[in-house]
Short mmCIF file of C-alpha atoms in Angstrom, two decimals:
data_model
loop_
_atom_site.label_atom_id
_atom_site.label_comp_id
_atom_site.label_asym_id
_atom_site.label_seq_id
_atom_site.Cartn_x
_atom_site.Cartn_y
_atom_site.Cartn_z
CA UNK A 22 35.82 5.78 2.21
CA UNK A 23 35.83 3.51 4.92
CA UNK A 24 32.38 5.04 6.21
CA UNK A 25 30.95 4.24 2.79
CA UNK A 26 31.67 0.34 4.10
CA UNK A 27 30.36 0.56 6.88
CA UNK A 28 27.06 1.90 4.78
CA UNK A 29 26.97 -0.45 1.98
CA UNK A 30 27.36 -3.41 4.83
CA UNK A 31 24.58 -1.83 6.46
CA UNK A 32 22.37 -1.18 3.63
CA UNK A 33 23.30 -4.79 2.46
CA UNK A 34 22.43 -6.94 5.42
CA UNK A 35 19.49 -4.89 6.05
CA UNK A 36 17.89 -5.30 2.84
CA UNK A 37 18.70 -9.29 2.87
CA UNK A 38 17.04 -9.74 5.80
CA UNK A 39 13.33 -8.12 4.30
CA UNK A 40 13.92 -9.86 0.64
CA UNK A 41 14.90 -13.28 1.19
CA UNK A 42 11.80 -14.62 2.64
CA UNK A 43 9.53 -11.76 0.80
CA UNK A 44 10.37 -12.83 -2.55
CA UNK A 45 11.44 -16.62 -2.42
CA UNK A 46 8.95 -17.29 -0.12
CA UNK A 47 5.71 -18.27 -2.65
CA UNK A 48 3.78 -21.40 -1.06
CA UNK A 49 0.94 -21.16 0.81
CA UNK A 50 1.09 -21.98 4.03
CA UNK A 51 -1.58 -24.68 4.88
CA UNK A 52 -1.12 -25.37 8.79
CA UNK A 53 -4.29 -23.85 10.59
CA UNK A 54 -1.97 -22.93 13.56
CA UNK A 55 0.89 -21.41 11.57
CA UNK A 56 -1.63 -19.07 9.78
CA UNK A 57 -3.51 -18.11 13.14
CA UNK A 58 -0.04 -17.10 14.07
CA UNK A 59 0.45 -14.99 11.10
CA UNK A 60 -3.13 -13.26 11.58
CA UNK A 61 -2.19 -12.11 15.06
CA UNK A 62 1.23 -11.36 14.61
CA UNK A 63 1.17 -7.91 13.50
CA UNK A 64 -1.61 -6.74 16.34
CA UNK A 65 0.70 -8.42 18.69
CA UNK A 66 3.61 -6.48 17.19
CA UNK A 67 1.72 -3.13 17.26
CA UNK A 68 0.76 -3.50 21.01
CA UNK A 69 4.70 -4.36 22.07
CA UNK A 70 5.68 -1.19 20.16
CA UNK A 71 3.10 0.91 21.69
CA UNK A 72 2.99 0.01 24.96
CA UNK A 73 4.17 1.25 27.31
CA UNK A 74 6.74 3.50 24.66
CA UNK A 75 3.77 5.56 24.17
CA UNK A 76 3.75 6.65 27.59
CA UNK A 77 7.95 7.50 27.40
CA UNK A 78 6.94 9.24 23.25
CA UNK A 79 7.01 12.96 24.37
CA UNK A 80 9.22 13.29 27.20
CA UNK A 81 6.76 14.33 29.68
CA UNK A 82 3.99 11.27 31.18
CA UNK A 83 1.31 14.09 31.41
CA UNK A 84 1.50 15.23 28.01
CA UNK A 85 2.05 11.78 26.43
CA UNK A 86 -1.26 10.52 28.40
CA UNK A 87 -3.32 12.85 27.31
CA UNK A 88 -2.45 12.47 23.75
CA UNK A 89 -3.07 9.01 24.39
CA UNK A 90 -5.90 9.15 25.78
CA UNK A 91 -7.23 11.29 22.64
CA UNK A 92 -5.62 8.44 20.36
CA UNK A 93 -7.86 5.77 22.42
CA UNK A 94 -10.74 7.77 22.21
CA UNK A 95 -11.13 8.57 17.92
CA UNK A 96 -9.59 5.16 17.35
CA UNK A 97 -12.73 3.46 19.50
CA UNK A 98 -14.93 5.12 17.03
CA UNK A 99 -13.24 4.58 13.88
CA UNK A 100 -11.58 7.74 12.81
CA UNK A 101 -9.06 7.84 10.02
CA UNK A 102 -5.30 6.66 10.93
CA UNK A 103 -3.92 10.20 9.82
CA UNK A 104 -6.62 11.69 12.50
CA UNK A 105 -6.06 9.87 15.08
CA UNK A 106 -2.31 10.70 15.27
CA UNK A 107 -2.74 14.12 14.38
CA UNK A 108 -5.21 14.37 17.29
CA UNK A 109 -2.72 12.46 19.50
CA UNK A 110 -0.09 14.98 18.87
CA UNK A 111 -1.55 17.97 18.44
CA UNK A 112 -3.24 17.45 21.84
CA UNK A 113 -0.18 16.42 23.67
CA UNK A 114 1.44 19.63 22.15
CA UNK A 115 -1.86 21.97 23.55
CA UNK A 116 -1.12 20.17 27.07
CA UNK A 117 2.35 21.05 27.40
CA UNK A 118 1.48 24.69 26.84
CA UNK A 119 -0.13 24.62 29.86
CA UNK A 120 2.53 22.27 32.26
CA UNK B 30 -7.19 -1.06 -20.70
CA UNK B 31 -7.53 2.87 -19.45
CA UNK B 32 -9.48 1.36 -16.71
CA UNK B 33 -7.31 -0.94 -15.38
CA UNK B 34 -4.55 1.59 -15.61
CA UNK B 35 -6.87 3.81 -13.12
CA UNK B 36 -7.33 0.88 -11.13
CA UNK B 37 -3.67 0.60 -10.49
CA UNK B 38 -3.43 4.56 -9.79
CA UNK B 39 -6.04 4.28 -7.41
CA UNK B 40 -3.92 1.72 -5.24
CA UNK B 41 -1.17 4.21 -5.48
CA UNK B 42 -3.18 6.61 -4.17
CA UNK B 43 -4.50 4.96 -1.65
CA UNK B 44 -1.50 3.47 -0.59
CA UNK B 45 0.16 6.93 -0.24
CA UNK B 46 -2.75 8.31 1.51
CA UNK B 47 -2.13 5.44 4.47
CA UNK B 48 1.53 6.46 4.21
CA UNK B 49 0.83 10.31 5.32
CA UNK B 50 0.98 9.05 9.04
CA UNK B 51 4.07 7.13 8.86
CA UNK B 52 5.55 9.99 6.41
CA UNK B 53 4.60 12.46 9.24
CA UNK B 54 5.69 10.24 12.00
CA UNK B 55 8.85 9.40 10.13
CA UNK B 56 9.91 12.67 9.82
CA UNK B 57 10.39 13.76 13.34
CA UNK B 58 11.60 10.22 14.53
CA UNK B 59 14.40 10.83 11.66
CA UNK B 60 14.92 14.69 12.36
CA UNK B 61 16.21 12.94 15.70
CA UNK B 62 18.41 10.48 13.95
CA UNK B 63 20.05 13.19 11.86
CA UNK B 64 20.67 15.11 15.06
CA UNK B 65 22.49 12.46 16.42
CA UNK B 66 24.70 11.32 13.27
CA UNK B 67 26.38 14.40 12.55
CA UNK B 68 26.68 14.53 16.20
CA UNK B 69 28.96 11.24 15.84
CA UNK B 70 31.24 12.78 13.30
CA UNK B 71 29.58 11.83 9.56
CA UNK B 72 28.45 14.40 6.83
CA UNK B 73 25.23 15.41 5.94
CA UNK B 74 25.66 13.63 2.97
CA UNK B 75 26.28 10.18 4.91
CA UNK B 76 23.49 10.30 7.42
CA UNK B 77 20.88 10.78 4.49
CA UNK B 78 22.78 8.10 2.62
CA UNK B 79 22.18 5.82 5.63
CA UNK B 80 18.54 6.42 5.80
CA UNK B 81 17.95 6.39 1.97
CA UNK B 82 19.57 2.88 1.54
CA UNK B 83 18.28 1.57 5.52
CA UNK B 84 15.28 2.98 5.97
CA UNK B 85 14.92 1.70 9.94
CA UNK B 86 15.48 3.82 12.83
CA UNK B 87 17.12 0.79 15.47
CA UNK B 88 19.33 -0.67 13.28
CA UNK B 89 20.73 3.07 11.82
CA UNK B 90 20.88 4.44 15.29
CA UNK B 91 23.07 1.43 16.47
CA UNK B 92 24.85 1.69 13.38
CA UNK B 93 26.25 4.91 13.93
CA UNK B 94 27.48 3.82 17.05
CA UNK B 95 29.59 1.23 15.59
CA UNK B 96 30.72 3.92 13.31
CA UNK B 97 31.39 6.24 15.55
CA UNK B 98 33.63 3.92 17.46
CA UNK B 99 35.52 2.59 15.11
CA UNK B 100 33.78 -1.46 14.89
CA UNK B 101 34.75 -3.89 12.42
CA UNK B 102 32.49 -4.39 9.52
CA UNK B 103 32.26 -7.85 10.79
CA UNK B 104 30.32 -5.90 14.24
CA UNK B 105 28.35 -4.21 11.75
CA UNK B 106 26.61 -6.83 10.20
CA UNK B 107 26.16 -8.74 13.00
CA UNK B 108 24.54 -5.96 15.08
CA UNK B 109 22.39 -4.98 11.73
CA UNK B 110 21.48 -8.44 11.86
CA UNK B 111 20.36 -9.26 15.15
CA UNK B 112 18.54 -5.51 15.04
CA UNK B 113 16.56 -6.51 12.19
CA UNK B 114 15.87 -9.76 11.96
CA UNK B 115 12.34 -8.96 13.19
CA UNK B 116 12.12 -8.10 9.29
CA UNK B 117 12.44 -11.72 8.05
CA UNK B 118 9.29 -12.80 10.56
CA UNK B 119 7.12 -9.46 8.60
CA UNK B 120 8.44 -10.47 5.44
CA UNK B 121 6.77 -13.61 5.45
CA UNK B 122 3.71 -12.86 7.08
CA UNK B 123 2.94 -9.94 4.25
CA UNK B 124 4.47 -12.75 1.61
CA UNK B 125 0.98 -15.00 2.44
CA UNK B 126 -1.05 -12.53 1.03
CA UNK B 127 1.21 -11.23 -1.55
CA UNK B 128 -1.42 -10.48 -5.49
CA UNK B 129 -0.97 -11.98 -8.28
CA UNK B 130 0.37 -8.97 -9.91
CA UNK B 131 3.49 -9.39 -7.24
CA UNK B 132 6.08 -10.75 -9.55
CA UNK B 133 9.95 -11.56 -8.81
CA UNK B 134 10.79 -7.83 -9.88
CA UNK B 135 7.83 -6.22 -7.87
CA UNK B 136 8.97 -8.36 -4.48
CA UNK B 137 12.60 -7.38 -4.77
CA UNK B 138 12.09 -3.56 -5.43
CA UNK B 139 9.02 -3.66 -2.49
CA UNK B 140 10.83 -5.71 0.00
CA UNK B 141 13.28 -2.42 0.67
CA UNK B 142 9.93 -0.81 2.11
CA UNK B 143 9.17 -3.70 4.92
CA UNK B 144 9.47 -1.56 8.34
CA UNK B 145 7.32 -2.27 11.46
CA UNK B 146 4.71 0.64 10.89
CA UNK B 147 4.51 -0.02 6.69
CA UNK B 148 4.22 -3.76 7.66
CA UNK B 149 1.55 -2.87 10.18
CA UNK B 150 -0.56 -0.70 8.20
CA UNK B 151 -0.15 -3.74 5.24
CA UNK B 152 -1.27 -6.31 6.89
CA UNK B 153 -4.32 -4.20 9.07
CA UNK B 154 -5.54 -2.41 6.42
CA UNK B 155 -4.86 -5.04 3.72
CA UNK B 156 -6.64 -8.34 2.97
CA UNK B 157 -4.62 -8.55 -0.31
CA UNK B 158 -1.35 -6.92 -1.42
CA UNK B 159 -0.53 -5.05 -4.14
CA UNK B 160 2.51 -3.61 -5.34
CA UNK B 161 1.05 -0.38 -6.33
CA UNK B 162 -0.45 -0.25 -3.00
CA UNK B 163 3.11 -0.74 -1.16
CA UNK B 164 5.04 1.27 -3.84
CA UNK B 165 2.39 4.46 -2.73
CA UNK B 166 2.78 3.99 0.97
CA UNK B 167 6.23 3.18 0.53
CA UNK B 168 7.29 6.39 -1.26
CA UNK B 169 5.53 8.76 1.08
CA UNK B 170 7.08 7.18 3.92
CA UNK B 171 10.72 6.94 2.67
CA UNK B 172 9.60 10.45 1.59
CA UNK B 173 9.49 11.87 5.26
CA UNK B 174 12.25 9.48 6.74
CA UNK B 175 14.99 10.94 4.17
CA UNK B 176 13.83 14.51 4.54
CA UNK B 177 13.64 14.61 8.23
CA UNK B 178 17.04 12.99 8.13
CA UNK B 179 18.75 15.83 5.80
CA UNK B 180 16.65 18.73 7.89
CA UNK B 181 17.92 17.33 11.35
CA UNK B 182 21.20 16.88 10.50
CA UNK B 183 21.80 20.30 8.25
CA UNK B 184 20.06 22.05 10.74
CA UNK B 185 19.08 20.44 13.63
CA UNK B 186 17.81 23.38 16.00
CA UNK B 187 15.33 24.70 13.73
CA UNK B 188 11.74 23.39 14.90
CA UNK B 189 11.32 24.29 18.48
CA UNK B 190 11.47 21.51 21.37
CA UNK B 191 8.04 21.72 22.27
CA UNK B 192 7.13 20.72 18.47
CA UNK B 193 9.30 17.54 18.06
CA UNK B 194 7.70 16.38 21.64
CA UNK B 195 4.50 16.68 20.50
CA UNK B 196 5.47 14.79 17.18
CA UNK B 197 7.82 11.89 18.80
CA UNK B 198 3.70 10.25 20.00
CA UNK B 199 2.26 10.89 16.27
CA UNK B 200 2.91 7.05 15.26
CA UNK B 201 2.07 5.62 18.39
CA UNK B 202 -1.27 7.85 17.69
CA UNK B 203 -1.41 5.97 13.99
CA UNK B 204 -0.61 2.63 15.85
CA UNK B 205 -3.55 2.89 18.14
CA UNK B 206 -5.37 3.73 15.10
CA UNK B 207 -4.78 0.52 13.76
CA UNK B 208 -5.22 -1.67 16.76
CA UNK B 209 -8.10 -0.77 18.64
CA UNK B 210 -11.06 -0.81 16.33
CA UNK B 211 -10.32 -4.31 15.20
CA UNK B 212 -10.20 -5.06 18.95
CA UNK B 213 -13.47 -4.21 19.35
CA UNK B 214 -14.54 -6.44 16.74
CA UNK B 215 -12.58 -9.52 17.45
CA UNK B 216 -11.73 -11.23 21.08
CA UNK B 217 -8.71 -13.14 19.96
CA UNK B 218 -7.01 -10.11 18.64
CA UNK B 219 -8.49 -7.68 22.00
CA UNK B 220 -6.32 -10.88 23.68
CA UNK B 221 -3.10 -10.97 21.52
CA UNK B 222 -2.90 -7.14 21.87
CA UNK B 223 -3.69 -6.88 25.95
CA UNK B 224 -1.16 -10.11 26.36
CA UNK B 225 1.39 -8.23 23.93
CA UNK B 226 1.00 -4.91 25.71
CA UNK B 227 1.14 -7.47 29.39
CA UNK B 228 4.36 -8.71 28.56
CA UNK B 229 6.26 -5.65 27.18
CA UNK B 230 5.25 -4.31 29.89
CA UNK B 231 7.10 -6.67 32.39
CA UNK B 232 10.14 -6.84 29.65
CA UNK B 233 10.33 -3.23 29.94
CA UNK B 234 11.07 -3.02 33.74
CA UNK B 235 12.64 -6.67 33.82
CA UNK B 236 14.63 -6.75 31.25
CA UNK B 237 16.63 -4.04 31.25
CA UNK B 238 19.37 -5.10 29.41
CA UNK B 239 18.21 -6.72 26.20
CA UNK B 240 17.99 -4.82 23.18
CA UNK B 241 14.67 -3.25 21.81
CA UNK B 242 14.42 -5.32 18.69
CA UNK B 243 14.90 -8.60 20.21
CA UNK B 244 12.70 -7.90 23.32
CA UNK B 245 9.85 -6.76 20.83
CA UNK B 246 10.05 -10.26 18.92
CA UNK B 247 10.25 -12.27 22.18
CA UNK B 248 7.12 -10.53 23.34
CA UNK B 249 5.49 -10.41 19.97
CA UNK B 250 5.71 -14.10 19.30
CA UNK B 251 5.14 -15.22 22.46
CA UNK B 252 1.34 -13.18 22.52
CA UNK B 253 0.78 -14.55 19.05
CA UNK B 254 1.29 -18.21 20.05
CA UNK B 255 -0.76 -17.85 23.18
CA UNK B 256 -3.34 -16.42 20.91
CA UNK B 257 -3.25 -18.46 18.15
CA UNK B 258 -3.45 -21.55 20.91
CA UNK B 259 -6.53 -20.22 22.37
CA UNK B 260 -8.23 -18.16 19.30
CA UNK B 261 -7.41 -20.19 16.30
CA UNK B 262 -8.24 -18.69 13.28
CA UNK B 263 -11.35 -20.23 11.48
CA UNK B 264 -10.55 -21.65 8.10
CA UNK B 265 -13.44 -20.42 5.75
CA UNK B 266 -12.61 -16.70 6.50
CA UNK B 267 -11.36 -15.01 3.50
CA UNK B 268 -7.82 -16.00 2.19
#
């Protein structure tokens, strides 16, 4: 019983925080600056996620650099996101066969 | 009519198809997460509960902690808050370039889906939202969070070691995917991500004792102002 609280508050909060400014957040935002912000944002985001976690992602810094390094690599040419980290796992599984 | 009805399938479609990575990625990052709650004492039932109705691996990993040692629900929503209050600053970004079609029913059901990698791969991919678009990546990603939840915590020792290694680096994988060519293309984001990647860098072995979420915003923000400073974003580019 009491864990169900502790879910619902969870599940409550949680879900405040993503719809409040998703949905009663219409207007356009005119300020040049503000909207620069927003454009970078999410690459900003991306690169403070992945680095340097990627490095700590499998456990092991050879394995996880390699699979990196395959990542870099298709993603510099323009594969397809589902190839890219398919080849970033599958290649940091292949190296830890061998370590 | 049958056309446009296509139209909106094919955004499903293609919405789904972007989720497969997070789906896949989801469901090993999860597989951990179910581990670890019935490790802490709840049910099967509970720790798929939790990711069903969360669907965010910080703020449910912290959570069990605060249910596994008895917090107040007062605790709770203040740790749940400060966790994932990086939500409120996607929320808004994807809400500038939100589709017609988005109306008050469509924003409250997709505003559930908002986590950092379906926020990333909405606003990269994206130049204009739709909601069959988000409901397709959405499902496929909830998809893989909610099974790898149940799987890890009914039977947790199932896939070998070696495996869920290998898979904790698949969404990093999708992230660079998303980053890099972009970078190529543009100098002010090549800057926002080397700056980003600079300072979480230094956060990582200075700041020790800050939490994930909040280090990632400080860091975040701090590259996009730099960037936006230096590389503001010309106005005739599409809106």
């Amino acid at each position: 019983m009491m864990t169900a609280a502790y879910i619902a508050v969870m599940a409550v909060v949680t879900y405040m925080i993503r719809m409040i400014p998703f949905t009663f957040f219409t207007k356009k935002i005119r300020s040049q600056f503000v909207k620069s912000l927003l454009y970078y944002i999410p690459y900003a985001v991306l690169s403070t996620m992945t680095i340097p976690a990627i490095f700590y992602s499998t456990g092991n810094y050879i394995t996880a650099a390699v699979g990196t390094a395959a990542a870099m690599i298709l993603a510099y040419f323009d594969f397809p996101l589902i190839v890219v980290a398919l080849a970033a796992s599958s290649s940091a599984f292949v190296t830890g066969l061998f370590i | 009519m049958i056309k446009k009805k296509r139209k909106t399938q094919s955004d499903f479609f293609r919405g789904a198809y972007h989720g497969i990575p997070i789906g896949l990625g989801y469901l090993s990052v999860s597989f951990g997460f179910g581990i670890t709650a019935v490790g802490s004492g709840l049910s099967v039932f509970e720790a798929f509960m939790i990711s069903l109705t969360n669907l965010t691996s910080a703020g449910q990993a912290q959570g069990v902690s605060v249910i596994a040692a008895g917090g107040t629900l007062f605790e709770m929503a203040l740790v749940q808050f400060i966790i994932n209050i990086r939500y409120a600053l996607m929320s808004l970004s994807l809400s500038q370039k939100l589709d017609k079609r988005f109306t008050l029913i469509h924003r409250l059901i997709a505003s559930y889906g908002i986590t950092d990698e379906i926020f990333a791969v909405c606003s990269a991919k994206e130049k204009i939202l739709k909601p069959m678009y988000m409901y397709g990546i959405i499902a496929v990603s909830t998809f893989g969070w909610v099974t790898g939840t149940f799987l890890g915590a009914a039977a947790g020792e199932i896939l070998p070691g070696s495996v869920v290694a290998a898979l904790g680096i698949l969404l990093y994988g999708m992230f660079l995917a998303i980053i890099v060519p972009p970078a190529r293309k543009e100098s002010g984001i090549l800057f926002a991500v080397l700056f980003a990647a600079l300072l979480s860098i230094i956060c990582r072995i200075f700041l020790t004792n800050i939490s994930g979420g909040f280090t990632m915003i400080l860091c975040s923000v701090a590259a996009a102002v730099v960037t936006a400073v230096i590389f503001p974003k010309k106005e005739d580019t599409e809106e």
